[in-house]
Short mmCIF file of C-alpha atoms and ligand atoms in Angstrom, two decimals:
data_model
loop_
_atom_site.label_atom_id
_atom_site.label_comp_id
_atom_site.label_asym_id
_atom_site.label_seq_id
_atom_site.Cartn_x
_atom_site.Cartn_y
_atom_site.Cartn_z
CA MET A 79 -75.00 -68.66 -206.74
CA ARG A 80 -78.08 -70.11 -208.60
CA LEU A 81 -80.36 -72.00 -206.27
CA VAL A 82 -83.42 -74.42 -207.55
CA LEU A 83 -86.69 -74.15 -205.34
CA THR A 84 -86.83 -76.81 -202.87
CA VAL A 85 -90.35 -77.20 -201.21
CA ALA A 86 -91.87 -79.41 -198.79
CA LEU A 87 -95.31 -80.91 -199.70
CA THR A 88 -97.00 -82.35 -196.42
CA GLY A 89 -100.06 -83.16 -195.03
CA GLY A 90 -101.83 -85.56 -192.54
CA ILE A 91 -102.44 -89.18 -193.90
CA GLY A 92 -105.27 -89.31 -196.38
CA SER A 93 -105.28 -85.78 -196.90
CA GLY A 94 -104.15 -86.12 -200.75
CA LYS A 95 -100.70 -85.42 -200.66
CA SER A 96 -99.25 -88.13 -202.92
CA SER A 97 -102.15 -87.42 -205.35
CA ALA A 98 -100.63 -83.89 -205.04
CA ALA A 99 -97.30 -84.66 -205.74
CA ARG A 100 -98.33 -86.70 -208.79
CA ILE A 101 -100.11 -83.80 -210.30
CA LEU A 102 -96.83 -81.50 -209.66
CA GLU A 103 -94.70 -83.99 -211.09
CA ASP A 104 -96.72 -84.17 -214.39
CA CYS A 105 -96.46 -80.30 -214.39
CA GLY A 106 -92.60 -80.61 -214.29
CA ALA A 107 -91.45 -80.46 -210.80
CA GLY A 108 -88.85 -82.93 -209.72
CA VAL A 109 -90.51 -84.64 -207.07
CA LEU A 110 -89.27 -87.07 -204.51
CA SER A 111 -90.90 -89.02 -201.59
CA LEU A 112 -89.36 -89.09 -198.32
CA ASP A 113 -91.54 -91.76 -196.99
CA ASP A 114 -90.21 -93.90 -200.17
CA ILE A 115 -86.80 -93.06 -199.07
CA ALA A 116 -87.35 -94.05 -195.47
CA ARG A 117 -88.98 -97.27 -196.48
CA SER A 118 -85.87 -97.98 -198.44
CA VAL A 119 -83.62 -97.34 -195.54
CA LEU A 120 -85.38 -100.39 -194.11
CA GLU A 121 -84.86 -102.81 -196.51
CA PRO A 122 -83.05 -106.16 -196.21
CA GLY A 123 -78.92 -105.33 -196.00
CA ARG A 124 -79.06 -101.55 -194.89
CA GLU A 125 -77.45 -100.70 -191.95
CA ALA A 126 -80.45 -99.59 -190.20
CA VAL A 127 -82.01 -102.88 -190.23
CA ALA A 128 -79.23 -104.20 -187.60
CA GLU A 129 -79.89 -101.29 -185.43
CA VAL A 130 -83.85 -101.89 -185.49
CA ALA A 131 -83.01 -105.83 -184.94
CA GLY A 132 -80.72 -104.81 -181.63
CA LEU A 133 -83.73 -102.78 -180.33
CA TRP A 134 -86.70 -104.95 -181.25
CA PRO A 135 -85.28 -108.29 -181.97
CA GLY A 136 -88.94 -109.75 -182.70
CA VAL A 137 -89.75 -107.28 -185.47
CA VAL A 138 -86.70 -108.66 -187.70
CA ARG A 139 -86.74 -112.03 -188.99
CA ASP A 140 -83.87 -113.61 -191.63
CA GLY A 141 -82.81 -109.80 -191.82
CA THR A 142 -86.07 -108.55 -193.21
CA VAL A 143 -88.07 -106.10 -191.07
CA ASP A 144 -91.75 -107.01 -190.40
CA ARG A 145 -93.22 -103.53 -191.24
CA ARG A 146 -96.61 -104.63 -189.68
CA ALA A 147 -95.07 -105.43 -186.29
CA LEU A 148 -92.83 -102.48 -186.12
CA ALA A 149 -95.61 -100.16 -186.71
CA ASP A 150 -97.58 -102.29 -183.87
CA VAL A 151 -94.50 -101.35 -181.50
CA VAL A 152 -93.80 -97.76 -182.31
CA PHE A 153 -97.26 -96.16 -182.92
CA ALA A 154 -98.33 -97.66 -179.67
CA ASP A 155 -95.08 -96.05 -177.60
CA PRO A 156 -93.67 -92.29 -178.22
CA VAL A 157 -90.67 -93.60 -176.83
CA ALA A 158 -90.04 -96.20 -179.28
CA LEU A 159 -91.21 -93.88 -182.20
CA GLU A 160 -88.43 -91.43 -181.24
CA ARG A 161 -85.95 -94.20 -181.12
CA LEU A 162 -87.08 -95.74 -184.44
CA ASN A 163 -86.72 -92.08 -185.96
CA GLY A 164 -83.29 -91.66 -184.66
CA ILE A 165 -82.40 -94.54 -186.58
CA VAL A 166 -84.15 -93.98 -189.78
CA HIS A 167 -84.13 -90.13 -190.05
CA PRO A 168 -80.32 -89.38 -190.63
CA PRO A 169 -79.88 -91.67 -193.47
CA THR A 170 -83.17 -90.97 -194.96
CA TRP A 171 -82.17 -86.95 -195.36
CA ARG A 172 -78.77 -88.03 -196.40
CA GLU A 173 -80.34 -89.81 -199.13
CA ALA A 174 -82.77 -87.12 -199.89
CA ARG A 175 -79.94 -84.42 -200.11
CA ARG A 176 -78.20 -86.53 -202.39
CA ARG A 177 -81.17 -86.94 -204.72
CA LEU A 178 -81.98 -83.33 -204.42
CA ALA A 179 -78.46 -82.63 -205.77
CA GLY A 180 -79.14 -84.90 -208.72
CA LEU A 181 -82.50 -82.97 -209.69
CA GLU A 182 -80.59 -79.85 -209.31
CA ALA A 183 -78.06 -81.12 -211.93
CA ALA A 184 -80.58 -82.65 -214.05
CA GLY A 185 -81.66 -78.77 -214.48
CA CYS A 186 -85.18 -79.46 -212.84
CA GLU A 187 -87.28 -76.31 -212.54
CA ALA A 188 -88.43 -76.95 -208.88
CA ALA A 189 -88.20 -79.74 -206.56
CA VAL A 190 -90.73 -81.12 -204.31
CA VAL A 191 -90.33 -83.33 -201.40
CA GLU A 192 -93.11 -85.16 -199.99
CA LEU A 193 -93.21 -86.00 -196.66
CA ALA A 194 -95.95 -86.99 -194.04
CA LEU A 195 -94.10 -85.82 -190.99
CA LEU A 196 -92.87 -82.16 -191.55
CA ALA A 197 -93.61 -80.95 -187.85
CA GLY A 198 -91.11 -82.42 -185.60
CA SER A 199 -88.64 -83.30 -188.07
CA GLY A 200 -86.27 -80.41 -187.37
CA ARG A 201 -86.56 -79.36 -190.93
CA GLU A 202 -89.96 -77.17 -190.32
CA ASP A 203 -88.01 -74.05 -191.64
CA ALA A 204 -85.36 -75.92 -194.12
CA PHE A 205 -87.35 -75.22 -197.38
CA HIS A 206 -88.26 -72.40 -199.42
CA GLY A 207 -91.72 -73.12 -198.62
CA ASN A 208 -94.28 -75.61 -197.13
CA VAL A 209 -97.23 -76.69 -199.09
CA VAL A 210 -99.92 -78.19 -196.89
CA VAL A 211 -102.67 -80.39 -198.46
CA GLU A 212 -105.72 -80.45 -196.05
CA ALA A 213 -109.29 -82.13 -196.43
CA PRO A 214 -111.76 -82.72 -193.57
CA PHE A 215 -111.04 -85.36 -190.79
CA GLY A 216 -114.14 -87.52 -192.12
CA LEU A 217 -113.36 -87.30 -195.42
CA ARG A 218 -109.85 -88.68 -194.96
CA ILE A 219 -111.25 -91.34 -193.09
CA ASP A 220 -113.72 -92.23 -195.77
CA ARG A 221 -111.12 -92.32 -198.40
CA LEU A 222 -108.58 -94.25 -196.36
CA GLU A 223 -111.12 -96.87 -195.67
CA ARG A 224 -112.43 -96.94 -199.30
CA HIS A 225 -109.21 -96.81 -201.09
CA ARG A 226 -106.53 -98.10 -198.87
CA GLY A 227 -108.39 -100.62 -196.94
CA MET A 228 -107.71 -99.23 -193.47
CA SER A 229 -110.25 -99.82 -190.71
CA ARG A 230 -111.87 -96.59 -189.62
CA GLU A 231 -110.23 -97.09 -186.42
CA ALA A 232 -106.75 -97.56 -187.56
CA ALA A 233 -107.04 -94.33 -189.68
CA ALA A 234 -108.29 -92.28 -186.73
CA ALA A 235 -105.34 -93.95 -184.78
CA ARG A 236 -102.70 -92.50 -187.28
CA MET A 237 -104.26 -89.40 -187.72
CA ALA A 238 -104.23 -88.72 -183.99
CA SER A 239 -100.74 -89.54 -183.70
CA GLN A 240 -99.53 -86.71 -186.42
CA ARG A 241 -99.11 -83.00 -185.65
CA ASP A 242 -101.10 -80.78 -187.52
CA PRO A 243 -98.84 -79.11 -190.05
CA LEU A 244 -101.06 -76.38 -190.81
CA PRO A 245 -99.10 -73.66 -188.54
CA LEU A 246 -95.92 -74.45 -190.88
CA ALA A 247 -97.99 -73.85 -194.24
CA ASP A 248 -96.63 -71.15 -196.67
CA LEU A 249 -99.41 -72.28 -198.92
CA VAL A 250 -102.64 -74.38 -198.31
CA VAL A 251 -104.17 -76.68 -200.87
CA ASN A 252 -107.53 -77.45 -200.01
CA ASN A 253 -108.33 -81.37 -201.17
CA GLY A 254 -112.01 -81.28 -199.69
CA GLY A 255 -113.57 -81.73 -203.31
CA SER A 256 -113.32 -84.04 -206.20
CA PRO A 257 -110.07 -85.01 -207.97
CA ALA A 258 -110.35 -82.80 -210.69
CA GLU A 259 -110.55 -79.76 -208.41
CA LEU A 260 -107.66 -80.96 -206.62
CA GLN A 261 -105.98 -81.00 -209.91
CA ARG A 262 -107.32 -77.50 -210.76
CA ARG A 263 -105.93 -76.21 -207.26
CA VAL A 264 -102.52 -78.01 -207.60
CA ARG A 265 -102.02 -76.94 -211.19
CA ASP A 266 -103.02 -73.26 -209.79
CA ALA A 267 -100.53 -73.33 -207.44
CA TRP A 268 -97.84 -74.43 -209.46
CA ARG A 269 -98.55 -71.65 -211.93
CA ASP A 270 -99.12 -68.86 -209.48
CA TRP A 271 -96.69 -70.03 -206.92
CA LEU A 272 -94.32 -72.55 -207.73
CA ARG A 273 -92.98 -71.32 -210.86
CA PRO A 274 -92.56 -67.61 -210.26
CA TYR A 275 -91.10 -68.35 -206.95
CA ALA A 276 -88.53 -70.62 -208.76
CA SER A 277 -87.85 -68.07 -211.21
CA ASN A 278 -87.36 -65.31 -209.03
CA LEU A 279 -84.67 -67.43 -207.33
CA LEU A 280 -82.93 -68.69 -210.42
CA ARG A 281 -82.69 -65.14 -211.93
CA GLY A 282 -81.60 -64.05 -208.50
CA GLU A 283 -84.01 -61.01 -208.76
CA ARG A 284 -87.95 -60.56 -207.82
CA THR A 285 -89.40 -60.13 -211.20
CA ARG A 286 -92.61 -61.67 -210.51
CA GLY A 287 -94.84 -61.55 -207.64
CA ASP A 288 -97.64 -59.68 -205.71
CA ASP A 289 -96.53 -56.41 -203.91
CA ARG A 290 -99.06 -56.81 -201.10
CA ARG A 291 -98.02 -56.38 -197.55
CA PRO A 292 -97.12 -59.66 -195.66
CA SER A 293 -99.53 -61.12 -192.92
CA ARG A 294 -97.73 -61.77 -189.58
CA HIS A 295 -98.15 -65.75 -190.34
CA GLU A 296 -96.02 -64.87 -193.64
CA LEU A 297 -93.49 -62.47 -191.57
CA GLY A 298 -92.97 -65.41 -189.02
CA ARG A 299 -92.52 -67.82 -191.51
CA ALA A 300 -89.99 -65.90 -193.37
CA VAL A 301 -88.07 -65.08 -190.09
CA ALA A 302 -87.80 -68.64 -189.17
CA ARG A 303 -86.73 -69.78 -192.33
CA LEU A 304 -83.86 -67.00 -192.53
CA ASN A 305 -82.83 -68.01 -188.94
CA TYR A 306 -82.73 -71.56 -189.89
CA TRP A 307 -80.00 -70.86 -191.82
CA GLY A 308 -78.25 -68.68 -189.08
CA VAL A 309 -78.97 -65.22 -190.76
CA GLY A 310 -80.18 -63.83 -186.93
CA ALA A 311 -83.25 -62.10 -188.35
CA ARG A 312 -86.27 -60.44 -186.66
CA ARG A 313 -89.15 -58.69 -187.33
CA ARG A 314 -89.41 -55.06 -187.38
CA GLY A 315 -92.93 -53.29 -188.49
CA ASP A 316 -93.93 -54.92 -191.84
CA GLY A 317 -90.10 -55.94 -192.49
CA ILE A 318 -87.30 -58.09 -191.52
CA VAL A 319 -83.91 -56.94 -190.17
CA ALA A 320 -80.91 -59.06 -189.91
CA PRO A 321 -77.40 -57.78 -188.70
CA ALA A 322 -74.67 -56.99 -191.53
CA PRO A 323 -72.82 -58.50 -192.98
CA VAL A 324 -75.39 -61.19 -193.87
CA ASP A 325 -74.46 -64.63 -195.84
CA ARG A 326 -75.75 -64.15 -198.97
CA LYS A 327 -76.10 -67.99 -199.66
CA ALA A 328 -78.03 -68.26 -196.20
CA VAL A 329 -80.41 -65.61 -197.54
CA LEU A 330 -80.92 -67.30 -200.88
CA ARG A 331 -81.55 -70.68 -198.99
CA ALA A 332 -83.97 -68.77 -196.82
CA GLY A 333 -85.89 -67.56 -200.37
CA PHE A 334 -84.51 -63.98 -200.39
CA VAL A 335 -82.88 -62.33 -203.48
CA PRO A 336 -81.29 -58.90 -203.82
CA ALA A 337 -83.53 -56.08 -203.92
CA ALA A 338 -83.18 -53.97 -207.41
CA GLU A 339 -84.64 -51.06 -205.75
CA GLY A 340 -85.65 -49.23 -202.43
CA PRO A 341 -83.63 -49.04 -199.22
CA ALA A 342 -83.66 -52.86 -198.13
CA ALA A 343 -80.77 -55.11 -199.16
CA PHE A 344 -82.88 -58.13 -199.92
CA VAL A 345 -86.31 -58.95 -200.98
CA SER A 346 -88.49 -62.20 -200.95
CA ALA A 347 -88.38 -64.38 -204.02
CA ASN A 348 -91.83 -66.02 -202.77
CA PRO A 349 -94.35 -64.33 -204.86
CA ALA A 350 -97.10 -64.28 -202.40
CA CYS A 351 -96.39 -61.22 -200.95
CA ARG A 352 -93.43 -58.50 -200.51
CA ILE A 353 -91.09 -58.98 -197.63
CA GLU A 354 -88.30 -56.68 -197.27
CA LEU A 355 -85.06 -57.82 -195.41
CA SER A 356 -82.83 -54.59 -194.66
CA THR A 357 -79.24 -55.16 -192.95
CA VAL A 358 -78.37 -53.12 -189.82
CA ARG A 359 -75.31 -52.79 -187.91
CA ASP A 360 -75.37 -55.18 -184.76
CA GLY A 361 -76.32 -52.45 -182.51
CA ALA A 362 -78.97 -51.42 -184.25
CA MET A 363 -81.04 -54.55 -183.96
CA GLY A 364 -82.74 -53.35 -180.99
P1 LIG B 493 -102.04 -89.17 -198.41
O1 LIG B 493 -100.60 -89.39 -199.54
O2 LIG B 493 -101.89 -87.62 -198.10
O3 LIG B 493 -101.85 -90.12 -197.65
P2 LIG B 493 -103.15 -89.77 -200.95
O4 LIG B 493 -102.85 -89.08 -201.92
O5 LIG B 493 -102.68 -90.99 -201.09
O6 LIG B 493 -102.97 -88.93 -199.56
O7 LIG B 493 -104.85 -89.86 -200.94
C1 LIG B 493 -105.56 -90.93 -200.07
C2 LIG B 493 -106.33 -91.64 -200.82
O8 LIG B 493 -107.94 -90.79 -201.13
C3 LIG B 493 -105.92 -92.39 -201.88
O9 LIG B 493 -106.44 -93.61 -202.56
C4 LIG B 493 -106.53 -91.11 -203.39
O10 LIG B 493 -106.61 -91.66 -204.55
C5 LIG B 493 -107.58 -90.83 -202.76
N1 LIG B 493 -107.82 -89.23 -202.83
C6 LIG B 493 -106.99 -88.22 -202.80
N2 LIG B 493 -107.55 -86.94 -203.20
C7 LIG B 493 -108.94 -87.40 -203.47
C8 LIG B 493 -110.25 -86.65 -203.83
N3 LIG B 493 -109.83 -85.11 -203.88
N4 LIG B 493 -111.61 -87.24 -203.96
C9 LIG B 493 -111.42 -88.46 -203.88
N5 LIG B 493 -110.33 -89.55 -203.35
C10 LIG B 493 -109.21 -88.69 -203.13
#
């Protein structure tokens, strides 16, 4: 089985994730915006519109959602936001899966899903990796005010309503500098991380990557990803163990490939560091 690398690209509002997504697209990645898909789910005629009208009749007129009015309702009320997410998210992820399959069928090298809200989505560990774009708070407010015409108060309120995605990051892209610097950093990330990761996965073999030992954070991310796909993994020392037999497809989805050498059965396709995954009999999980 071959698998196309699929990574999430996230960051708080104004961090520069859409800018980074465009750069990755220029590099050759297949990019889709979950936020665009979510917007399309609320277009006239779509099923979700009737559900929104049922809950908040005032925000739908003649079958059209008044997005500003809807934003005013849900950003002031976490329960309402949760309800809206319950309506919008399922069709959004269904459509994203359909488009990802299309990118894969078209032979794209790596797929990037840009989304504002990874934290709290339930898909935090579903991707081969999470790229987080970050920039200092004040700079983000300046950019949103200057380029998007948002008031500083509105920008700050939106930022405060979003959870910090950094704990979920496998790769952090700093966008505290100029657009040219962002371009350089994103291209470096493509060359040094996404492409080798994608190549290892496609070959089903780790032929590229740094052999350094993983950090606790890196091990934690890998375990979370394996367990998202039902592998039942846990940390042991500098590596990971899972009860045999493991589901090969699940392991590949979590970013591991069969190990060509050494005692471990699998090794990370993620080129940032070498993480070994050993299989043990259930009773030996300890
Ligand atoms: P996000 O998608 O995370 O909300 P964007 O990529 O849309 O962020 O960036 C927010 C605004 O800031 C955009 O108008 C963008 O052109 C601008 N921007 C992004 N990165 C930089 C940068 N490094 N320097 C100056 N402006 C930037």
